[in-house]
GROMACS .gro file of C-alpha atoms in nm:
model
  115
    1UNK     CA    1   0.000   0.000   0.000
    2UNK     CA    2   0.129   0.289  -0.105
    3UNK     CA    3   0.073   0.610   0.114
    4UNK     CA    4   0.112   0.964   0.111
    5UNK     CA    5   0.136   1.253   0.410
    6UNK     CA    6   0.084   1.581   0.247
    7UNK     CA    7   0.309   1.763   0.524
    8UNK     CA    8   0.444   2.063   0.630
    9UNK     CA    9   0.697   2.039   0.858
   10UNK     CA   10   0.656   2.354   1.024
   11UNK     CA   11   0.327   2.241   1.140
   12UNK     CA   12   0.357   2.085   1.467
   13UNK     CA   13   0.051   1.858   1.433
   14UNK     CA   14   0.217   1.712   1.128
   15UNK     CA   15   0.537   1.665   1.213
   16UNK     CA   16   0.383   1.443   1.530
   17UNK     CA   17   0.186   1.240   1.290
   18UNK     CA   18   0.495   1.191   1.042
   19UNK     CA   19   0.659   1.064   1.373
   20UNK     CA   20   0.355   0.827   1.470
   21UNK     CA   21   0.343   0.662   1.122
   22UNK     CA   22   0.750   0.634   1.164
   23UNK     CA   23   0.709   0.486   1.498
   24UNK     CA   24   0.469   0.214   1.363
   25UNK     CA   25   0.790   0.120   1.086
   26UNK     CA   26   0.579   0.300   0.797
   27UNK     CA   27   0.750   0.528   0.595
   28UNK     CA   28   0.499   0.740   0.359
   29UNK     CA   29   0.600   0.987   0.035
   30UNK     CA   30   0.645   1.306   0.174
   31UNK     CA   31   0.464   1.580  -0.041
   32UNK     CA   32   0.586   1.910   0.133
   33UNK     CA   33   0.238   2.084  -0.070
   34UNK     CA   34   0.327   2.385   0.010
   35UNK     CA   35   0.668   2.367  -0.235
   36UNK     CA   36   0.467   2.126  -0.447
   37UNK     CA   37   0.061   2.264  -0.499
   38UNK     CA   38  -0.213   2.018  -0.560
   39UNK     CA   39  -0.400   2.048  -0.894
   40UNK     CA   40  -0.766   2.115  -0.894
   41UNK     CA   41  -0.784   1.742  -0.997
   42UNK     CA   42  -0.570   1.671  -0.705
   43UNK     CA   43  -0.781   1.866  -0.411
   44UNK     CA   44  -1.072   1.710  -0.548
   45UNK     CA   45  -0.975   1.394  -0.505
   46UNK     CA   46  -0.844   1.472  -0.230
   47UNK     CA   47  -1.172   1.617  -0.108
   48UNK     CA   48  -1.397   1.302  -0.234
   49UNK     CA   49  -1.109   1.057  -0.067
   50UNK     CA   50  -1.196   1.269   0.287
   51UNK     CA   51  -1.526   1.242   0.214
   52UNK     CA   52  -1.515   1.637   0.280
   53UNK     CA   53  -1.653   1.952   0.151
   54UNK     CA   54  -1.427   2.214   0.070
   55UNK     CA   55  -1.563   2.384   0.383
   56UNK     CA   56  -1.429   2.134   0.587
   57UNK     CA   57  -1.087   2.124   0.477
   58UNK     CA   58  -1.032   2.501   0.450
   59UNK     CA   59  -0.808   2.642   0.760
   60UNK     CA   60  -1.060   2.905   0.857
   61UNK     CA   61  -0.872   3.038   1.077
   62UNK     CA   62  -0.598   3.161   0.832
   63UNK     CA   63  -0.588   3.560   0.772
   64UNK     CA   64  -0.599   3.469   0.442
   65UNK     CA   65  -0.916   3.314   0.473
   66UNK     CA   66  -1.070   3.657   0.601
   67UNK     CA   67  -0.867   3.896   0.353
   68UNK     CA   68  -1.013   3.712   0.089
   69UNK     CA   69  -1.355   3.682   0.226
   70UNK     CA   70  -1.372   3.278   0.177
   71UNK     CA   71  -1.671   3.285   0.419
   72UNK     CA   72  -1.905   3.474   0.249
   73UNK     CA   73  -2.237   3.317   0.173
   74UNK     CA   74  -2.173   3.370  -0.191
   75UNK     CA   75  -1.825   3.232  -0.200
   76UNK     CA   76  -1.882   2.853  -0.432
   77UNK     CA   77  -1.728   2.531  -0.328
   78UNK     CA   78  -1.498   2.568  -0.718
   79UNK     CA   79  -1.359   2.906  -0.520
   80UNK     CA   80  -1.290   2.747  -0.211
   81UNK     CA   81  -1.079   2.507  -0.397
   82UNK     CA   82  -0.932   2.721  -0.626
   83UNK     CA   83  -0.829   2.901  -0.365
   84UNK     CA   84  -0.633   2.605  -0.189
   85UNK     CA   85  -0.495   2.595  -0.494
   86UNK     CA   86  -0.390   2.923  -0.553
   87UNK     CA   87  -0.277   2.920  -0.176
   88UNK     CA   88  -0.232   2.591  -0.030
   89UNK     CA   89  -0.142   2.751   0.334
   90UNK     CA   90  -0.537   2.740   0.320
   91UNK     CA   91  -0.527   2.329   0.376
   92UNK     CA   92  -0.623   2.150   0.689
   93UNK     CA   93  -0.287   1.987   0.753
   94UNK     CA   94  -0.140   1.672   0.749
   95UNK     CA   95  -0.351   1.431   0.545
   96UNK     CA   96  -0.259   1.064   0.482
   97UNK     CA   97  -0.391   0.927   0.154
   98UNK     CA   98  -0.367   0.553   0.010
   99UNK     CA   99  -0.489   0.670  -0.322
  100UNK     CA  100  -0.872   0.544  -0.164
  101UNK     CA  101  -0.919   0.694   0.126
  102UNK     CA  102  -0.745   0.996   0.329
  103UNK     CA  103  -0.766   1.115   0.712
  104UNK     CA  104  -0.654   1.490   0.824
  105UNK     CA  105  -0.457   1.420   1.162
  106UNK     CA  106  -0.641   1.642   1.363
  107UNK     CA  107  -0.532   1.455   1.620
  108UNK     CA  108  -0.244   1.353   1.477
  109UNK     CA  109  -0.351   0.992   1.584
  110UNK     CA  110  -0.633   1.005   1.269
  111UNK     CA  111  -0.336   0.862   1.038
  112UNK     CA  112  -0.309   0.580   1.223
  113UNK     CA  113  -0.649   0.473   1.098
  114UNK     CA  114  -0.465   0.407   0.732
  115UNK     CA  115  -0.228   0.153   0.791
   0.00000   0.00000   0.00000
C-alpha cells in the first residue's frame, strides 16, 4: 500500500503524525504541498477521498481566509478550492492518503487509521 502525508513540517501537528506513522515502521511519500501545490484534480480527489466539503478542509482560521472573504455566503465550493490551490497555506494539515481513502490528523492519531 502505497501512502502519502501531504506535510508541512513547520506544522507541529504534522510533524507528530509523520513521527507516529515512523514509529509504527511506515514510511509514507512526503509531499511538502506547500513547495509542491495540488491540482484542482488533485484537491478534489483529495476532497472526495476525505469524504469532505471544501468547507471542511479550509483552515478558517488563516488571515488569508478573512482577507479574501472565503466565508461569504456567496463564496462557491470551485472558489474554495481554487483558492487552496492558488494558496495551499489554506489546507487543513497533514492528510494521509492511500490513493482510496485519506484522514486529516487532527489529532495527529487520525493517520493511524490508514495503515
Amino acid at each position: 500500500m502505497s501512502l502519502v502525508l501531504f506535510h508541512n513540517p513547520r506544522c507541529s501537528k504534522s510533524r507528530q503524525a509523520l513521527q507516529l506513522l515512523e514509529e509504527k515502521g511506515v514510511q509514507p511519500e512526503i509531499r511538502k504541498y506547500l513547495e509542491a501545490p495540488l491540482t484542482i484534480d488533485e484537491l478534489t480527489d483529495l476532497l472526495a477521498q476525505l469524504g469532505k466539503k471544501p468547507a471542511e478542509l479550509i483552515r478558517q482560521g488563516e488571515d488569508l481566509y478573512k482577507e479574501l472573504k472565503l466565508g461569504a455566503a456567496e463564496v462557491t465550493e470551485e472558489a474554495l478550492i481554487q483558492a487552496m490551490v492558488d494558496h495551499p497555506k489554506l489546507i487543513e494539515r497533514p492528510i494521509l492518503s492511500n490513493g482510496k481513502e485519506a484522514r486529516i490528523g487532527r489529532p495527529p492519531e487520525q493517520v493511524l487509521e490508514l495503515i
